[in-house]
Short mmCIF file of C-alpha atoms in Angstrom, two decimals:
data_model
loop_
_atom_site.label_atom_id
_atom_site.label_comp_id
_atom_site.label_asym_id
_atom_site.label_seq_id
_atom_site.Cartn_x
_atom_site.Cartn_y
_atom_site.Cartn_z
CA MET U 1467 101.80 11.17 -6.91
CA THR U 1468 99.24 8.53 -7.69
CA GLU U 1469 97.98 5.48 -5.93
CA GLN U 1470 100.09 2.38 -6.32
CA THR U 1471 99.05 0.24 -9.26
CA ALA U 1472 100.09 -3.11 -10.60
CA ARG U 1473 103.60 -3.21 -12.04
CA PRO U 1474 103.51 -3.07 -15.83
CA ALA U 1475 105.02 -6.06 -17.55
CA GLU U 1476 108.48 -5.52 -19.00
CA PRO U 1477 108.47 -6.28 -22.71
CA PRO U 1478 110.70 -9.16 -23.80
CA LEU U 1479 113.87 -8.22 -25.62
CA THR U 1480 113.80 -9.16 -29.27
CA ARG U 1481 116.68 -10.84 -31.09
CA ARG U 1482 116.47 -9.20 -34.48
CA VAL U 1483 119.46 -7.42 -36.00
CA PRO U 1484 119.51 -3.76 -34.85
CA THR U 1485 118.25 -1.35 -37.48
CA ALA U 1486 118.44 2.42 -37.56
CA PRO U 1487 115.14 4.15 -36.79
CA VAL U 1488 113.28 5.94 -39.56
CA LEU U 1489 114.31 9.57 -39.34
CA GLN U 1490 111.62 11.99 -38.30
CA PRO U 1491 111.45 15.53 -39.70
CA LEU U 1492 112.95 18.35 -37.69
CA GLY U 1493 110.31 20.45 -36.02
CA ARG U 1494 107.79 17.64 -35.80
CA LEU U 1495 105.02 18.29 -33.29
CA ARG U 1496 102.03 15.99 -32.89
CA GLU U 1497 98.56 16.55 -31.49
CA ASP U 1498 97.68 12.85 -31.26
CA TRP U 1499 99.97 11.67 -28.47
CA PRO U 1500 98.25 9.52 -25.84
CA ARG U 1501 96.68 11.43 -22.97
CA SER U 1502 98.88 9.43 -20.59
CA PHE U 1503 102.14 7.51 -20.88
CA ALA U 1504 101.54 5.58 -17.66
CA ASP U 1505 101.63 2.33 -19.63
CA ARG U 1506 105.37 2.99 -20.17
CA LEU U 1507 106.12 2.84 -16.43
CA THR U 1508 108.32 -0.06 -15.38
CA ALA U 1509 107.42 0.33 -11.71
CA PRO U 1510 104.32 1.57 -9.91
CA LEU U 1511 104.31 5.11 -8.61
CA PRO U 1512 104.24 5.54 -4.83
CA GLY U 1513 100.84 5.49 -3.17
CA VAL U 1514 99.46 7.10 -0.04
CA ARG U 1515 101.14 4.62 2.31
CA ALA U 1516 104.58 5.28 0.84
CA MET U 1517 104.05 9.04 1.06
CA ALA U 1518 102.98 8.70 4.68
CA ARG U 1519 106.04 6.60 5.48
CA LEU U 1520 108.32 9.17 3.88
CA ALA U 1521 106.73 11.97 5.90
CA ARG U 1522 106.96 9.91 9.08
CA GLU U 1523 110.61 8.94 8.65
CA GLY U 1524 111.73 12.34 7.37
CA THR U 1525 114.62 10.82 5.41
CA MET U 1526 114.81 12.96 2.28
CA ARG U 1527 117.83 15.03 3.31
CA PRO U 1528 121.18 14.03 4.84
CA GLY U 1529 121.92 14.96 8.41
CA ARG U 1530 124.72 17.24 9.55
CA ASP U 1531 127.33 14.50 9.11
CA GLY U 1532 126.15 13.87 5.56
CA LEU U 1533 126.58 17.54 4.65
CA ARG U 1534 129.98 18.16 6.20
CA ASP U 1535 131.86 17.11 3.04
CA ILE U 1536 130.33 19.84 0.87
CA PRO U 1537 133.70 21.70 0.83
CA LEU U 1538 135.32 18.55 -0.57
CA LEU U 1539 133.01 18.20 -3.57
CA PRO U 1540 135.10 18.28 -6.77
CA TYR U 1541 134.84 21.62 -8.54
CA GLU U 1542 137.50 22.49 -11.11
CA PRO U 1543 136.16 24.73 -13.87
CA GLY U 1544 138.37 25.03 -16.90
CA PRO U 1545 138.29 26.23 -20.51
CA LEU U 1546 135.89 24.55 -22.88
CA PRO U 1547 137.47 22.33 -25.55
CA ALA U 1548 137.38 23.57 -29.12
CA ALA U 1549 134.32 22.04 -30.81
CA GLY U 1550 135.63 21.23 -34.27
CA PRO U 1551 133.77 18.98 -36.74
CA GLY U 1552 135.86 15.95 -35.76
CA THR U 1553 135.78 16.57 -32.01
CA VAL U 1554 133.62 14.80 -29.45
CA SER U 1555 133.91 16.46 -26.05
CA VAL U 1556 131.93 16.71 -22.83
CA THR U 1557 131.98 19.34 -20.10
CA TRP U 1558 130.06 18.74 -16.87
CA ALA U 1559 128.23 21.90 -15.84
CA GLY U 1560 126.74 20.06 -12.86
CA HIS U 1561 123.82 17.71 -12.08
CA ALA U 1562 122.55 16.40 -15.47
CA SER U 1563 123.72 19.43 -17.45
CA TRP U 1564 126.44 18.69 -19.99
CA ILE U 1565 127.94 20.72 -22.79
CA VAL U 1566 128.51 18.18 -25.53
CA GLY U 1567 130.63 19.06 -28.52
CA ILE U 1568 129.78 16.65 -31.33
CA GLY U 1569 129.96 16.89 -35.12
CA GLY U 1570 130.82 20.58 -34.85
CA LEU U 1571 127.68 21.30 -32.79
CA THR U 1572 127.35 22.42 -29.18
CA VAL U 1573 124.52 20.50 -27.50
CA LEU U 1574 123.21 21.14 -23.98
CA THR U 1575 121.61 18.32 -22.00
CA ASP U 1576 118.92 19.18 -19.41
CA PRO U 1577 120.37 22.67 -18.88
CA VAL U 1578 119.91 23.96 -15.33
CA TRP U 1579 121.93 27.12 -14.62
CA SER U 1580 119.66 28.32 -11.82
CA ARG U 1581 120.99 28.59 -8.28
CA ARG U 1582 117.82 27.06 -6.87
CA ILE U 1583 115.04 24.82 -8.17
CA LEU U 1584 111.56 24.32 -6.78
CA GLY U 1585 111.45 22.36 -3.53
CA THR U 1586 115.20 22.02 -2.92
CA PRO U 1587 117.95 23.94 -1.12
CA ALA U 1588 120.28 26.10 -3.18
CA ARG U 1589 123.09 24.49 -5.19
CA ILE U 1590 125.95 23.16 -3.12
CA THR U 1591 128.46 23.72 -5.95
CA PRO U 1592 128.35 26.56 -8.49
CA VAL U 1593 127.55 25.85 -12.11
CA GLY U 1594 130.74 24.64 -13.78
CA VAL U 1595 130.59 27.00 -16.76
CA PRO U 1596 129.22 30.56 -16.55
CA TRP U 1597 126.41 31.08 -19.03
CA GLU U 1598 128.20 33.98 -20.69
CA GLU U 1599 131.17 31.71 -21.48
CA LEU U 1600 129.11 29.22 -23.47
CA PRO U 1601 129.62 29.11 -27.22
CA ARG U 1602 126.56 29.41 -29.44
CA VAL U 1603 124.16 26.66 -28.42
CA ASP U 1604 123.21 24.63 -31.50
CA ALA U 1605 120.72 22.29 -29.83
CA VAL U 1606 119.19 21.28 -26.51
CA VAL U 1607 117.96 17.83 -25.48
CA ILE U 1608 115.53 17.39 -22.59
CA SER U 1609 115.05 14.06 -20.81
CA HIS U 1610 111.78 14.80 -18.96
CA ASN U 1611 109.86 17.54 -17.19
CA HIS U 1612 110.99 17.33 -13.54
CA PHE U 1613 112.20 20.69 -12.27
CA ASP U 1614 115.83 19.62 -11.85
CA HIS U 1615 115.94 18.69 -15.55
CA LEU U 1616 113.55 21.18 -17.18
CA ASP U 1617 114.44 24.62 -15.80
CA ALA U 1618 112.34 27.45 -17.20
CA PRO U 1619 114.65 30.32 -16.09
CA THR U 1620 117.63 28.70 -17.85
CA LEU U 1621 115.71 27.95 -21.04
CA LYS U 1622 114.46 31.53 -21.10
CA ARG U 1623 118.06 32.61 -21.75
CA LEU U 1624 118.17 30.78 -25.08
CA PRO U 1625 117.27 32.31 -28.45
CA ARG U 1626 113.79 31.12 -29.36
CA ASP U 1627 115.03 29.62 -32.63
CA THR U 1628 117.36 27.19 -30.81
CA PRO U 1629 116.57 23.61 -31.93
CA VAL U 1630 115.09 21.75 -28.96
CA PHE U 1631 114.51 17.98 -28.84
CA VAL U 1632 111.94 16.85 -26.29
CA PRO U 1633 109.97 13.76 -25.24
CA ALA U 1634 106.57 13.02 -26.70
CA GLY U 1635 103.92 15.26 -25.17
CA LEU U 1636 106.30 17.98 -24.00
CA GLY U 1637 106.43 20.09 -27.15
CA ARG U 1638 103.54 22.33 -26.18
CA TRP U 1639 105.42 23.47 -23.05
CA PHE U 1640 108.08 24.92 -25.38
CA THR U 1641 105.81 26.34 -28.06
CA ARG U 1642 103.87 28.21 -25.36
CA ARG U 1643 107.21 29.87 -24.55
CA ARG U 1644 107.65 30.79 -28.22
CA PHE U 1645 110.33 28.28 -29.15
CA THR U 1646 110.03 27.82 -32.90
CA ARG U 1647 112.20 24.75 -33.62
CA VAL U 1648 110.83 22.07 -31.31
CA THR U 1649 110.94 18.38 -32.21
CA GLU U 1650 108.97 15.80 -30.20
CA LEU U 1651 110.13 12.19 -30.33
CA ASP U 1652 108.87 8.89 -29.01
CA TRP U 1653 111.20 6.14 -27.80
CA TRP U 1654 113.42 4.81 -30.60
CA GLU U 1655 112.64 7.74 -32.89
CA ALA U 1656 115.43 9.90 -34.27
CA CYS U 1657 116.17 12.87 -36.46
CA GLU U 1658 119.28 14.61 -37.78
CA LEU U 1659 120.62 18.10 -37.26
CA ASP U 1660 123.55 19.09 -39.49
CA GLY U 1661 124.74 15.49 -39.73
CA VAL U 1662 124.37 14.64 -36.02
CA ARG U 1663 121.76 11.99 -35.28
CA VAL U 1664 119.61 12.56 -32.19
CA GLU U 1665 117.67 9.53 -30.95
CA PHE U 1666 115.30 9.33 -27.99
CA VAL U 1667 115.64 6.11 -25.99
CA PRO U 1668 113.78 4.65 -22.98
CA ALA U 1669 114.48 5.18 -19.28
CA HIS U 1670 113.08 3.77 -16.05
CA HIS U 1671 111.48 6.91 -14.70
CA TRP U 1672 108.27 9.01 -14.89
CA SER U 1673 107.10 12.59 -15.42
CA LYS U 1674 105.21 15.20 -13.42
CA ARG U 1675 105.36 18.96 -13.17
CA THR U 1676 102.01 19.96 -11.70
CA LEU U 1677 99.29 18.29 -9.65
CA LEU U 1678 97.37 17.36 -12.80
CA ASP U 1679 99.96 16.15 -15.34
CA THR U 1680 101.39 12.89 -13.98
CA CYS U 1681 102.85 10.91 -16.90
CA ARG U 1682 101.23 13.22 -19.46
CA SER U 1683 104.59 13.50 -21.24
CA LEU U 1684 107.23 10.86 -21.83
CA TRP U 1685 110.68 10.47 -20.25
CA GLY U 1686 113.92 8.98 -21.55
CA GLY U 1687 117.52 9.49 -22.58
CA TRP U 1688 119.31 10.48 -25.78
CA VAL U 1689 121.92 8.92 -28.05
CA LEU U 1690 123.91 11.47 -30.06
CA THR U 1691 125.83 10.10 -33.05
CA ASP U 1692 128.31 12.10 -35.09
CA PRO U 1693 128.85 11.62 -38.85
CA SER U 1694 131.75 9.20 -38.21
CA GLY U 1695 129.56 6.97 -36.00
CA ARG U 1696 130.85 7.96 -32.55
CA GLN U 1697 128.07 7.81 -29.96
CA VAL U 1698 127.40 9.63 -26.69
CA TYR U 1699 124.55 8.29 -24.56
CA PHE U 1700 122.90 10.67 -22.09
CA ALA U 1701 120.73 8.63 -19.74
CA GLY U 1702 118.77 11.52 -18.26
CA ASP U 1703 117.13 10.37 -15.04
CA THR U 1704 116.59 6.64 -14.58
CA GLY U 1705 116.43 3.66 -12.33
CA TYR U 1706 118.06 0.35 -13.17
CA GLY U 1707 116.33 -2.13 -15.46
CA HIS U 1708 116.17 -3.97 -18.73
CA TRP U 1709 116.32 -0.95 -21.03
CA PHE U 1710 120.10 -0.60 -20.76
CA THR U 1711 120.66 -3.96 -22.41
CA GLU U 1712 118.27 -3.05 -25.22
CA ILE U 1713 119.86 0.36 -25.77
CA GLY U 1714 123.27 -1.30 -25.99
CA ARG U 1715 121.93 -3.89 -28.42
CA ARG U 1716 120.57 -1.22 -30.73
CA HIS U 1717 123.65 0.99 -30.29
CA PRO U 1718 126.68 -1.30 -30.09
CA GLY U 1719 129.95 0.31 -29.07
CA ILE U 1720 128.66 3.45 -27.35
CA ASP U 1721 131.78 5.56 -26.88
CA LEU U 1722 130.67 7.40 -23.74
CA ALA U 1723 127.75 6.85 -21.36
CA LEU U 1724 126.67 9.75 -19.14
CA LEU U 1725 125.01 7.93 -16.23
CA PRO U 1726 123.38 9.13 -12.99
CA ILE U 1727 124.86 7.99 -9.67
CA GLY U 1728 123.15 10.20 -7.06
CA ALA U 1729 119.81 10.91 -5.37
CA TYR U 1730 119.29 7.27 -4.39
CA ALA U 1731 118.49 7.22 -0.66
CA PRO U 1732 116.31 6.08 1.00
CA ARG U 1733 116.49 3.10 -1.29
CA TRP U 1734 112.95 1.88 -0.67
CA TRP U 1735 111.67 5.21 -1.98
CA LEU U 1736 114.01 5.87 -4.92
CA ARG U 1737 115.12 2.46 -6.18
CA ASP U 1738 112.72 2.38 -9.12
CA VAL U 1739 113.63 5.81 -10.50
CA HIS U 1740 117.28 6.53 -9.59
CA THR U 1741 120.26 4.22 -9.99
CA ASP U 1742 122.68 4.01 -7.10
CA PRO U 1743 126.42 3.95 -7.92
CA GLU U 1744 126.64 0.14 -8.09
CA GLU U 1745 123.62 -0.02 -10.40
CA ALA U 1746 125.11 2.67 -12.60
CA VAL U 1747 128.23 0.55 -13.11
CA ARG U 1748 126.03 -2.45 -13.85
CA ALA U 1749 124.06 -0.36 -16.36
CA PHE U 1750 127.33 0.66 -18.01
CA GLN U 1751 128.22 -3.01 -18.41
CA ASP U 1752 124.76 -3.82 -19.77
CA LEU U 1753 125.16 -1.07 -22.36
CA GLY U 1754 128.50 -2.43 -23.51
CA ALA U 1755 129.79 1.14 -23.54
CA ARG U 1756 133.49 2.01 -23.66
CA ARG U 1757 133.59 4.80 -21.07
CA MET U 1758 131.35 6.16 -18.33
CA ALA U 1759 131.01 9.68 -16.92
CA PRO U 1760 128.97 9.93 -13.69
CA MET U 1761 126.41 12.70 -13.19
CA HIS U 1762 123.31 13.63 -11.15
CA TRP U 1763 125.20 14.32 -7.93
CA ALA U 1764 127.21 17.13 -6.25
CA ALA U 1765 124.90 19.97 -7.32
CA PHE U 1766 121.52 19.70 -5.54
CA VAL U 1767 120.62 17.93 -2.30
CA LEU U 1768 117.69 15.79 -3.44
CA SER U 1769 117.95 12.77 -1.13
CA SER U 1770 119.47 11.51 2.09
CA GLU U 1771 122.82 9.96 1.15
CA PRO U 1772 125.96 11.84 2.29
CA VAL U 1773 126.96 14.31 -0.39
CA LEU U 1774 130.33 12.74 -1.24
CA GLU U 1775 129.18 9.12 -1.02
CA PRO U 1776 128.12 8.71 -4.70
CA LEU U 1777 131.69 9.35 -5.84
CA THR U 1778 133.37 7.01 -3.36
CA ARG U 1779 130.86 4.24 -4.06
CA VAL U 1780 131.06 4.48 -7.85
CA ARG U 1781 134.86 4.32 -7.72
CA ALA U 1782 134.71 1.27 -5.45
CA ALA U 1783 132.12 -0.44 -7.68
CA TRP U 1784 134.22 0.27 -10.76
CA ASP U 1785 137.27 -1.24 -9.08
CA ARG U 1786 135.35 -4.35 -7.93
CA ALA U 1787 134.12 -4.86 -11.49
CA GLY U 1788 137.73 -4.91 -12.72
CA LEU U 1789 137.13 -2.13 -15.23
CA PRO U 1790 139.99 0.03 -16.57
CA ARG U 1791 140.39 3.10 -14.37
CA GLU U 1792 141.02 5.37 -17.34
CA ASP U 1793 137.52 4.57 -18.67
CA LEU U 1794 135.79 6.08 -15.63
CA TRP U 1795 135.56 9.78 -16.35
CA ASP U 1796 134.65 10.92 -12.83
CA LEU U 1797 134.93 14.59 -13.68
CA PRO U 1798 134.84 17.49 -11.24
CA VAL U 1799 132.09 20.02 -11.87
CA GLY U 1800 133.33 22.29 -14.65
CA ALA U 1801 135.87 19.87 -16.09
CA SER U 1802 136.04 18.51 -19.64
CA ARG U 1803 137.26 15.46 -21.52
CA VAL U 1804 137.76 14.87 -25.23
CA LEU U 1805 137.33 11.59 -27.06
CA ALA U 1806 140.36 10.78 -29.13
CA PRO U 1807 139.62 10.55 -32.87
#
């Protein structure tokens, strides 16, 4: 953590007609990234006073009452959909890990198959799809370097020639582990893999993996677009803010938004970096997306809200917003849905 600094100004949204980004070459790695991406923060990082308050209040885990619903968490593993060239499908493996079938490819988002990650209790639901039941993984997208999104033991299971798409500044982490097809992208940059466009887009978050690398690599989400133009937006890890409107402006008609709804309490501590369920629904509306699938809950206990509360609150917020119930894909861990052609 760093000392609190002045809040960076949010850039004004432009009104020009959206244009597709210039495609970057696959396997692009750069040595000239900035030493720090702290100028991309949309909120100051917590300072010493906030850390002291957190330690004093001890509110980073739910109490006994908040944990009693663990047996009720939705877990319904099923067979993976066939990933044909015209199919767009998603399977929730848990937390922010999705198996996305798009354009005939199988893409993993922030794959975490480990039972435990650094600094947290063990998973409270199993992974929704056993690793040995995965089809061949054609690509991986990584949102940022926090341990619940960048899991070294899981990535070690992948062939080293698996195409990996990562934020600016994170490529070296992969090349040190002998991955040979690593592409680093900045916000609004894109490339194509076998006809599927992969674009890195902004998020309201930050990065840190060691005591000395705060904001040394970027953070964000991904928009995957198949050859017919269908789009899946994976938000990664994010708070609420202006970027959702801009992403929707540049990507009108997103078919499915994978949005985080958990790890939000205490609110004074996590508001800037994690959406709560009501903010996730608001972000969905800002995006102008057609469907929403909640994530980032029901796998790891990262914060103090009751474990089942994210689901009940997102359903209530969706209902209050008057949105069609069939467009909320509140999947159990391990379940799948397929976008109709």
